[in-house]
């Protein structure tokens, strides 16, 4: 339908030929894999520590409170594995 698809899945990191690769598993023939077959451009988001920062911590205190966070966004192209490679991931 052209809508973004998002999912929360664990991923494994691997280095191959000087490049970082992410490997993960999602069930075949469900909404996510069907969407990825039509558009293999993906965005992985990794989040780190985060916390609320009260305006009381600032001087002067006439500023808005905020949220402090660390995140990394990784863009890539999704490739489906053959059965043998899939068994290695699992």
PDB file of N, CA and C in Angstrom:
ATOM      1  N   UNK A   1       0.823  -1.209   0.000  1.00  0.00           N
ATOM      2  CA  UNK A   1       0.000   0.000   0.000  1.00  0.00           C
ATOM      3  C   UNK A   1       0.859   1.261   0.000  1.00  0.00           C
ATOM      4  N   UNK A   2       2.181   1.113   0.034  1.00  0.00           N
ATOM      5  CA  UNK A   2       3.063   2.272   0.057  1.00  0.00           C
ATOM      6  C   UNK A   2       3.312   2.820   1.444  1.00  0.00           C
ATOM      7  N   UNK A   3       2.698   2.230   2.459  1.00  0.00           N
ATOM      8  CA  UNK A   3       2.905   2.683   3.830  1.00  0.00           C
ATOM      9  C   UNK A   3       4.214   2.122   4.370  1.00  0.00           C
ATOM     10  N   UNK A   4       4.869   2.846   5.275  1.00  0.00           N
ATOM     11  CA  UNK A   4       6.089   2.302   5.883  1.00  0.00           C
ATOM     12  C   UNK A   4       5.789   1.034   6.682  1.00  0.00           C
ATOM     13  N   UNK A   5       6.769   0.174   6.759  1.00  0.00           N
ATOM     14  CA  UNK A   5       6.658  -1.056   7.532  1.00  0.00           C
ATOM     15  C   UNK A   5       7.731  -1.017   8.606  1.00  0.00           C
ATOM     16  N   UNK A   6       7.362  -1.298   9.843  1.00  0.00           N
ATOM     17  CA  UNK A   6       8.327  -1.300  10.948  1.00  0.00           C
ATOM     18  C   UNK A   6       8.135  -2.573  11.760  1.00  0.00           C
ATOM     19  N   UNK A   7       9.235  -3.083  12.275  1.00  0.00           N
ATOM     20  CA  UNK A   7       9.180  -4.258  13.123  1.00  0.00           C
ATOM     21  C   UNK A   7      10.319  -4.201  14.129  1.00  0.00           C
ATOM     22  N   UNK A   8      10.135  -4.842  15.264  1.00  0.00           N
ATOM     23  CA  UNK A   8      11.165  -4.910  16.300  1.00  0.00           C
ATOM     24  C   UNK A   8      11.696  -6.332  16.323  1.00  0.00           C
ATOM     25  N   UNK A   9      12.899  -6.520  15.799  1.00  0.00           N
ATOM     26  CA  UNK A   9      13.506  -7.844  15.796  1.00  0.00           C
ATOM     27  C   UNK A   9      14.966  -7.734  16.217  1.00  0.00           C
ATOM     28  N   UNK A  10      15.482  -8.755  16.881  1.00  0.00           N
ATOM     29  CA  UNK A  10      16.907  -8.742  17.205  1.00  0.00           C
ATOM     30  C   UNK A  10      17.738  -8.970  15.945  1.00  0.00           C
ATOM     31  N   UNK A  11      18.910  -8.375  15.898  1.00  0.00           N
ATOM     32  CA  UNK A  11      19.804  -8.545  14.750  1.00  0.00           C
ATOM     33  C   UNK A  11      21.181  -8.964  15.235  1.00  0.00           C
ATOM     34  N   UNK A  12      21.892  -9.657  14.372  1.00  0.00           N
ATOM     35  CA  UNK A  12      23.274 -10.051  14.610  1.00  0.00           C
ATOM     36  C   UNK A  12      24.160  -9.230  13.695  1.00  0.00           C
ATOM     37  N   UNK A  13      25.333  -8.836  14.184  1.00  0.00           N
ATOM     38  CA  UNK A  13      26.303  -8.108  13.376  1.00  0.00           C
ATOM     39  C   UNK A  13      27.346  -9.084  12.866  1.00  0.00           C
ATOM     40  N   UNK A  14      27.795  -8.873  11.628  1.00  0.00           N
ATOM     41  CA  UNK A  14      28.893  -9.661  11.073  1.00  0.00           C
ATOM     42  C   UNK A  14      29.708  -8.757  10.161  1.00  0.00           C
ATOM     43  N   UNK A  15      31.001  -9.014  10.115  1.00  0.00           N
ATOM     44  CA  UNK A  15      31.857  -8.285   9.177  1.00  0.00           C
ATOM     45  C   UNK A  15      32.249  -9.251   8.071  1.00  0.00           C
ATOM     46  N   UNK A  16      32.074  -8.801   6.842  1.00  0.00           N
ATOM     47  CA  UNK A  16      32.350  -9.640   5.679  1.00  0.00           C
ATOM     48  C   UNK A  16      32.932  -8.755   4.589  1.00  0.00           C
ATOM     49  N   UNK A  17      34.141  -9.084   4.153  1.00  0.00           N
ATOM     50  CA  UNK A  17      34.809  -8.328   3.088  1.00  0.00           C
ATOM     51  C   UNK A  17      34.907  -6.837   3.428  1.00  0.00           C
ATOM     52  N   UNK A  18      35.204  -6.537   4.702  1.00  0.00           N
ATOM     53  CA  UNK A  18      35.392  -5.160   5.131  1.00  0.00           C
ATOM     54  C   UNK A  18      34.113  -4.359   5.303  1.00  0.00           C
ATOM     55  N   UNK A  19      32.960  -5.006   5.219  1.00  0.00           N
ATOM     56  CA  UNK A  19      31.676  -4.320   5.391  1.00  0.00           C
ATOM     57  C   UNK A  19      30.938  -4.932   6.568  1.00  0.00           C
ATOM     58  N   UNK A  20      30.103  -4.116   7.218  1.00  0.00           N
ATOM     59  CA  UNK A  20      29.250  -4.623   8.294  1.00  0.00           C
ATOM     60  C   UNK A  20      27.938  -5.127   7.703  1.00  0.00           C
ATOM     61  N   UNK A  21      27.523  -6.266   8.173  1.00  0.00           N
ATOM     62  CA  UNK A  21      26.262  -6.862   7.737  1.00  0.00           C
ATOM     63  C   UNK A  21      25.391  -7.093   8.963  1.00  0.00           C
ATOM     64  N   UNK A  22      24.110  -6.904   8.796  1.00  0.00           N
ATOM     65  CA  UNK A  22      23.142  -7.223   9.843  1.00  0.00           C
ATOM     66  C   UNK A  22      22.368  -8.454   9.395  1.00  0.00           C
ATOM     67  N   UNK A  23      22.192  -9.390  10.301  1.00  0.00           N
ATOM     68  CA  UNK A  23      21.410 -10.581   9.990  1.00  0.00           C
ATOM     69  C   UNK A  23      20.303 -10.706  11.020  1.00  0.00           C
ATOM     70  N   UNK A  24      19.139 -11.117  10.539  1.00  0.00           N
ATOM     71  CA  UNK A  24      17.982 -11.263  11.422  1.00  0.00           C
ATOM     72  C   UNK A  24      17.040 -12.289  10.824  1.00  0.00           C
ATOM     73  N   UNK A  25      16.048 -12.657  11.588  1.00  0.00           N
ATOM     74  CA  UNK A  25      15.062 -13.610  11.085  1.00  0.00           C
ATOM     75  C   UNK A  25      13.662 -13.088  11.342  1.00  0.00           C
ATOM     76  N   UNK A  26      12.840 -13.123  10.299  1.00  0.00           N
ATOM     77  CA  UNK A  26      11.400 -12.882  10.421  1.00  0.00           C
ATOM     78  C   UNK A  26      10.709 -13.984   9.618  1.00  0.00           C
ATOM     79  N   UNK A  27       9.533 -14.348  10.040  1.00  0.00           N
ATOM     80  CA  UNK A  27       8.798 -15.428   9.402  1.00  0.00           C
ATOM     81  C   UNK A  27       8.476 -15.094   7.945  1.00  0.00           C
ATOM     82  N   UNK A  28       8.527 -16.078   7.103  1.00  0.00           N
ATOM     83  CA  UNK A  28       8.225 -15.901   5.686  1.00  0.00           C
ATOM     84  C   UNK A  28       6.727 -15.732   5.454  1.00  0.00           C
ATOM     85  N   UNK A  29       6.419 -15.082   4.368  1.00  0.00           N
ATOM     86  CA  UNK A  29       5.046 -14.922   3.865  1.00  0.00           C
ATOM     87  C   UNK A  29       4.081 -14.351   4.887  1.00  0.00           C
ATOM     88  N   UNK A  30       4.517 -13.289   5.549  1.00  0.00           N
ATOM     89  CA  UNK A  30       3.622 -12.515   6.397  1.00  0.00           C
ATOM     90  C   UNK A  30       3.792 -11.053   5.965  1.00  0.00           C
ATOM     91  N   UNK A  31       3.076 -10.145   6.572  1.00  0.00           N
ATOM     92  CA  UNK A  31       3.015  -8.763   6.082  1.00  0.00           C
ATOM     93  C   UNK A  31       4.397  -8.131   5.877  1.00  0.00           C
ATOM     94  N   UNK A  32       5.322  -8.354   6.806  1.00  0.00           N
ATOM     95  CA  UNK A  32       6.632  -7.712   6.683  1.00  0.00           C
ATOM     96  C   UNK A  32       7.427  -8.252   5.500  1.00  0.00           C
ATOM     97  N   UNK A  33       7.500  -9.565   5.377  1.00  0.00           N
ATOM     98  CA  UNK A  33       8.296 -10.109   4.274  1.00  0.00           C
ATOM     99  C   UNK A  33       7.663  -9.796   2.925  1.00  0.00           C
ATOM    100  N   UNK A  34       6.365  -9.792   2.855  1.00  0.00           N
ATOM    101  CA  UNK A  34       5.693  -9.438   1.600  1.00  0.00           C
ATOM    102  C   UNK A  34       6.012  -7.986   1.237  1.00  0.00           C
ATOM    103  N   UNK A  35       6.003  -7.092   2.221  1.00  0.00           N
ATOM    104  CA  UNK A  35       6.349  -5.688   1.965  1.00  0.00           C
ATOM    105  C   UNK A  35       7.806  -5.559   1.546  1.00  0.00           C
ATOM    106  N   UNK A  36       8.715  -6.303   2.203  1.00  0.00           N
ATOM    107  CA  UNK A  36      10.136  -6.232   1.862  1.00  0.00           C
ATOM    108  C   UNK A  36      10.429  -6.814   0.484  1.00  0.00           C
ATOM    109  N   UNK A  37       9.626  -7.765   0.023  1.00  0.00           N
ATOM    110  CA  UNK A  37       9.799  -8.285  -1.337  1.00  0.00           C
ATOM    111  C   UNK A  37       9.515  -7.195  -2.367  1.00  0.00           C
ATOM    112  N   UNK A  38       8.624  -6.278  -2.033  1.00  0.00           N
ATOM    113  CA  UNK A  38       8.262  -5.191  -2.955  1.00  0.00           C
ATOM    114  C   UNK A  38       9.182  -3.991  -2.823  1.00  0.00           C
ATOM    115  N   UNK A  39       9.780  -3.793  -1.636  1.00  0.00           N
ATOM    116  CA  UNK A  39      10.691  -2.666  -1.398  1.00  0.00           C
ATOM    117  C   UNK A  39      11.764  -3.132  -0.424  1.00  0.00           C
ATOM    118  N   UNK A  40      12.959  -3.371  -0.943  1.00  0.00           N
ATOM    119  CA  UNK A  40      14.024  -3.927  -0.104  1.00  0.00           C
ATOM    120  C   UNK A  40      14.900  -2.872   0.556  1.00  0.00           C
ATOM    121  N   UNK A  41      14.500  -1.608   0.510  1.00  0.00           N
ATOM    122  CA  UNK A  41      15.226  -0.544   1.209  1.00  0.00           C
ATOM    123  C   UNK A  41      14.804  -0.549   2.666  1.00  0.00           C
ATOM    124  N   UNK A  42      15.785  -0.662   3.566  1.00  0.00           N
ATOM    125  CA  UNK A  42      15.447  -0.759   4.988  1.00  0.00           C
ATOM    126  C   UNK A  42      16.196   0.287   5.804  1.00  0.00           C
ATOM    127  N   UNK A  43      15.657   0.565   6.967  1.00  0.00           N
ATOM    128  CA  UNK A  43      16.263   1.467   7.937  1.00  0.00           C
ATOM    129  C   UNK A  43      16.248   0.752   9.282  1.00  0.00           C
ATOM    130  N   UNK A  44      17.432   0.515   9.840  1.00  0.00           N
ATOM    131  CA  UNK A  44      17.547  -0.084  11.175  1.00  0.00           C
ATOM    132  C   UNK A  44      17.879   1.036  12.148  1.00  0.00           C
ATOM    133  N   UNK A  45      17.187   1.060  13.268  1.00  0.00           N
ATOM    134  CA  UNK A  45      17.401   2.093  14.274  1.00  0.00           C
ATOM    135  C   UNK A  45      17.859   1.426  15.559  1.00  0.00           C
ATOM    136  N   UNK A  46      19.001   1.875  16.060  1.00  0.00           N
ATOM    137  CA  UNK A  46      19.558   1.372  17.307  1.00  0.00           C
ATOM    138  C   UNK A  46      19.535   2.510  18.312  1.00  0.00           C
ATOM    139  N   UNK A  47      18.944   2.265  19.460  1.00  0.00           N
ATOM    140  CA  UNK A  47      18.859   3.322  20.466  1.00  0.00           C
ATOM    141  C   UNK A  47      19.719   2.969  21.665  1.00  0.00           C
ATOM    142  N   UNK A  48      20.248   3.992  22.280  1.00  0.00           N
ATOM    143  CA  UNK A  48      21.103   3.825  23.445  1.00  0.00           C
ATOM    144  C   UNK A  48      20.471   4.463  24.657  1.00  0.00           C
ATOM    145  N   UNK A  49      21.309   4.973  25.563  1.00  0.00           N
ATOM    146  CA  UNK A  49      20.775   5.580  26.777  1.00  0.00           C
ATOM    147  C   UNK A  49      19.903   6.800  26.461  1.00  0.00           C
ATOM    148  N   UNK A  50      18.891   7.003  27.276  1.00  0.00           N
ATOM    149  CA  UNK A  50      18.029   8.176  27.113  1.00  0.00           C
ATOM    150  C   UNK A  50      17.454   8.556  28.471  1.00  0.00           C
ATOM    151  N   UNK A  51      17.151   9.835  28.594  1.00  0.00           N
ATOM    152  CA  UNK A  51      16.595  10.304  29.863  1.00  0.00           C
ATOM    153  C   UNK A  51      15.938  11.666  29.695  1.00  0.00           C
ATOM    154  N   UNK A  52      15.022  11.941  30.565  1.00  0.00           N
ATOM    155  CA  UNK A  52      14.357  13.243  30.647  1.00  0.00           C
ATOM    156  C   UNK A  52      15.316  14.239  31.295  1.00  0.00           C
ATOM    157  N   UNK A  53      15.410  15.438  30.740  1.00  0.00           N
ATOM    158  CA  UNK A  53      16.225  16.515  31.305  1.00  0.00           C
ATOM    159  C   UNK A  53      15.280  17.649  31.695  1.00  0.00           C
ATOM    160  N   UNK A  54      15.135  17.870  32.980  1.00  0.00           N
ATOM    161  CA  UNK A  54      14.235  18.904  33.481  1.00  0.00           C
ATOM    162  C   UNK A  54      14.827  20.292  33.249  1.00  0.00           C
ATOM    163  N   UNK A  55      13.964  21.242  32.993  1.00  0.00           N
ATOM    164  CA  UNK A  55      14.396  22.637  32.845  1.00  0.00           C
ATOM    165  C   UNK A  55      15.047  23.150  34.125  1.00  0.00           C
ATOM    166  N   UNK A  56      14.780  22.488  35.245  1.00  0.00           N
ATOM    167  CA  UNK A  56      15.405  22.896  36.506  1.00  0.00           C
ATOM    168  C   UNK A  56      16.930  22.762  36.455  1.00  0.00           C
ATOM    169  N   UNK A  57      17.443  21.966  35.507  1.00  0.00           N
ATOM    170  CA  UNK A  57      18.890  21.764  35.385  1.00  0.00           C
ATOM    171  C   UNK A  57      19.575  22.891  34.622  1.00  0.00           C
ATOM    172  N   UNK A  58      18.810  23.794  34.055  1.00  0.00           N
ATOM    173  CA  UNK A  58      19.373  24.875  33.250  1.00  0.00           C
ATOM    174  C   UNK A  58      19.367  26.185  34.018  1.00  0.00           C
ATOM    175  N   UNK A  59      20.263  27.035  33.624  1.00  0.00           N
ATOM    176  CA  UNK A  59      20.275  28.387  34.174  1.00  0.00           C
ATOM    177  C   UNK A  59      20.383  29.352  33.003  1.00  0.00           C
ATOM    178  N   UNK A  60      19.466  30.228  32.783  1.00  0.00           N
ATOM    179  CA  UNK A  60      18.228  30.447  33.535  1.00  0.00           C
ATOM    180  C   UNK A  60      17.230  29.324  33.279  1.00  0.00           C
ATOM    181  N   UNK A  61      16.247  29.225  34.142  1.00  0.00           N
ATOM    182  CA  UNK A  61      15.285  28.135  34.063  1.00  0.00           C
ATOM    183  C   UNK A  61      14.062  28.457  33.215  1.00  0.00           C
ATOM    184  N   UNK A  62      14.110  29.490  32.420  1.00  0.00           N
ATOM    185  CA  UNK A  62      12.958  29.834  31.578  1.00  0.00           C
ATOM    186  C   UNK A  62      13.086  29.174  30.197  1.00  0.00           C
ATOM    187  N   UNK A  63      13.578  27.934  30.176  1.00  0.00           N
ATOM    188  CA  UNK A  63      13.686  27.152  28.941  1.00  0.00           C
ATOM    189  C   UNK A  63      12.842  25.892  29.099  1.00  0.00           C
ATOM    190  N   UNK A  64      12.594  25.235  27.990  1.00  0.00           N
ATOM    191  CA  UNK A  64      11.773  24.028  28.023  1.00  0.00           C
ATOM    192  C   UNK A  64      12.597  22.825  28.485  1.00  0.00           C
ATOM    193  N   UNK A  65      11.925  21.891  29.120  1.00  0.00           N
ATOM    194  CA  UNK A  65      12.560  20.618  29.431  1.00  0.00           C
ATOM    195  C   UNK A  65      12.815  19.889  28.108  1.00  0.00           C
ATOM    196  N   UNK A  66      13.651  18.867  28.146  1.00  0.00           N
ATOM    197  CA  UNK A  66      13.992  18.173  26.910  1.00  0.00           C
ATOM    198  C   UNK A  66      14.225  16.697  27.189  1.00  0.00           C
ATOM    199  N   UNK A  67      14.543  15.969  26.164  1.00  0.00           N
ATOM    200  CA  UNK A  67      14.871  14.561  26.275  1.00  0.00           C
ATOM    201  C   UNK A  67      16.239  14.358  25.657  1.00  0.00           C
ATOM    202  N   UNK A  68      17.154  13.743  26.380  1.00  0.00           N
ATOM    203  CA  UNK A  68      18.506  13.500  25.901  1.00  0.00           C
ATOM    204  C   UNK A  68      18.594  12.037  25.480  1.00  0.00           C
ATOM    205  N   UNK A  69      19.116  11.774  24.281  1.00  0.00           N
ATOM    206  CA  UNK A  69      19.169  10.397  23.797  1.00  0.00           C
ATOM    207  C   UNK A  69      20.324  10.212  22.820  1.00  0.00           C
ATOM    208  N   UNK A  70      20.666   8.958  22.605  1.00  0.00           N
ATOM    209  CA  UNK A  70      21.640   8.574  21.590  1.00  0.00           C
ATOM    210  C   UNK A  70      20.961   7.560  20.682  1.00  0.00           C
ATOM    211  N   UNK A  71      21.146   7.714  19.375  1.00  0.00           N
ATOM    212  CA  UNK A  71      20.564   6.778  18.421  1.00  0.00           C
ATOM    213  C   UNK A  71      21.421   6.744  17.164  1.00  0.00           C
ATOM    214  N   UNK A  72      21.398   5.597  16.501  1.00  0.00           N
ATOM    215  CA  UNK A  72      22.089   5.430  15.228  1.00  0.00           C
ATOM    216  C   UNK A  72      21.077   4.901  14.222  1.00  0.00           C
ATOM    217  N   UNK A  73      21.023   5.507  13.048  1.00  0.00           N
ATOM    218  CA  UNK A  73      20.164   5.043  11.961  1.00  0.00           C
ATOM    219  C   UNK A  73      21.048   4.457  10.874  1.00  0.00           C
ATOM    220  N   UNK A  74      20.744   3.246  10.444  1.00  0.00           N
ATOM    221  CA  UNK A  74      21.528   2.551   9.430  1.00  0.00           C
ATOM    222  C   UNK A  74      20.615   2.209   8.256  1.00  0.00           C
ATOM    223  N   UNK A  75      20.967   2.704   7.080  1.00  0.00           N
ATOM    224  CA  UNK A  75      20.192   2.395   5.871  1.00  0.00           C
ATOM    225  C   UNK A  75      20.880   1.274   5.112  1.00  0.00           C
ATOM    226  N   UNK A  76      20.079   0.466   4.427  1.00  0.00           N
ATOM    227  CA  UNK A  76      20.664  -0.616   3.658  1.00  0.00           C
ATOM    228  C   UNK A  76      19.659  -1.259   2.729  1.00  0.00           C
ATOM    229  N   UNK A  77      20.106  -2.334   2.123  1.00  0.00           N
ATOM    230  CA  UNK A  77      19.284  -3.106   1.193  1.00  0.00           C
ATOM    231  C   UNK A  77      19.102  -4.497   1.779  1.00  0.00           C
ATOM    232  N   UNK A  78      17.865  -4.949   1.871  1.00  0.00           N
ATOM    233  CA  UNK A  78      17.550  -6.243   2.443  1.00  0.00           C
ATOM    234  C   UNK A  78      17.707  -7.330   1.381  1.00  0.00           C
ATOM    235  N   UNK A  79      18.343  -8.435   1.766  1.00  0.00           N
ATOM    236  CA  UNK A  79      18.474  -9.610   0.912  1.00  0.00           C
ATOM    237  C   UNK A  79      17.959 -10.812   1.692  1.00  0.00           C
ATOM    238  N   UNK A  80      17.124 -11.612   1.066  1.00  0.00           N
ATOM    239  CA  UNK A  80      16.650 -12.831   1.701  1.00  0.00           C
ATOM    240  C   UNK A  80      17.704 -13.917   1.529  1.00  0.00           C
ATOM    241  N   UNK A  81      17.896 -14.726   2.574  1.00  0.00           N
ATOM    242  CA  UNK A  81      18.892 -15.790   2.549  1.00  0.00           C
ATOM    243  C   UNK A  81      18.310 -17.071   1.957  1.00  0.00           C
ATOM    244  N   UNK A  82      19.209 -17.896   1.410  1.00  0.00           N
ATOM    245  CA  UNK A  82      18.764 -19.220   0.986  1.00  0.00           C
ATOM    246  C   UNK A  82      18.610 -20.093   2.238  1.00  0.00           C
ATOM    247  N   UNK A  83      18.061 -21.274   2.077  1.00  0.00           N
ATOM    248  CA  UNK A  83      17.750 -22.121   3.228  1.00  0.00           C
ATOM    249  C   UNK A  83      18.986 -22.483   4.047  1.00  0.00           C
ATOM    250  N   UNK A  84      20.118 -22.780   3.393  1.00  0.00           N
ATOM    251  CA  UNK A  84      21.336 -23.146   4.115  1.00  0.00           C
ATOM    252  C   UNK A  84      21.849 -21.998   4.968  1.00  0.00           C
ATOM    253  N   UNK A  85      21.883 -20.788   4.394  1.00  0.00           N
ATOM    254  CA  UNK A  85      22.345 -19.616   5.157  1.00  0.00           C
ATOM    255  C   UNK A  85      21.384 -19.293   6.285  1.00  0.00           C
ATOM    256  N   UNK A  86      20.091 -19.479   6.047  1.00  0.00           N
ATOM    257  CA  UNK A  86      19.095 -19.229   7.092  1.00  0.00           C
ATOM    258  C   UNK A  86      19.318 -20.145   8.296  1.00  0.00           C
ATOM    259  N   UNK A  87      19.627 -21.408   8.038  1.00  0.00           N
ATOM    260  CA  UNK A  87      19.888 -22.332   9.143  1.00  0.00           C
ATOM    261  C   UNK A  87      21.086 -21.901   9.956  1.00  0.00           C
ATOM    262  N   UNK A  88      22.108 -21.317   9.332  1.00  0.00           N
ATOM    263  CA  UNK A  88      23.268 -20.827  10.070  1.00  0.00           C
ATOM    264  C   UNK A  88      22.880 -19.675  10.982  1.00  0.00           C
ATOM    265  N   UNK A  89      22.013 -18.779  10.520  1.00  0.00           N
ATOM    266  CA  UNK A  89      21.573 -17.651  11.339  1.00  0.00           C
ATOM    267  C   UNK A  89      20.771 -18.142  12.535  1.00  0.00           C
ATOM    268  N   UNK A  90      19.859 -19.083  12.258  1.00  0.00           N
ATOM    269  CA  UNK A  90      19.012 -19.605  13.337  1.00  0.00           C
ATOM    270  C   UNK A  90      19.838 -20.377  14.344  1.00  0.00           C
TER     271      UNK A  90
END
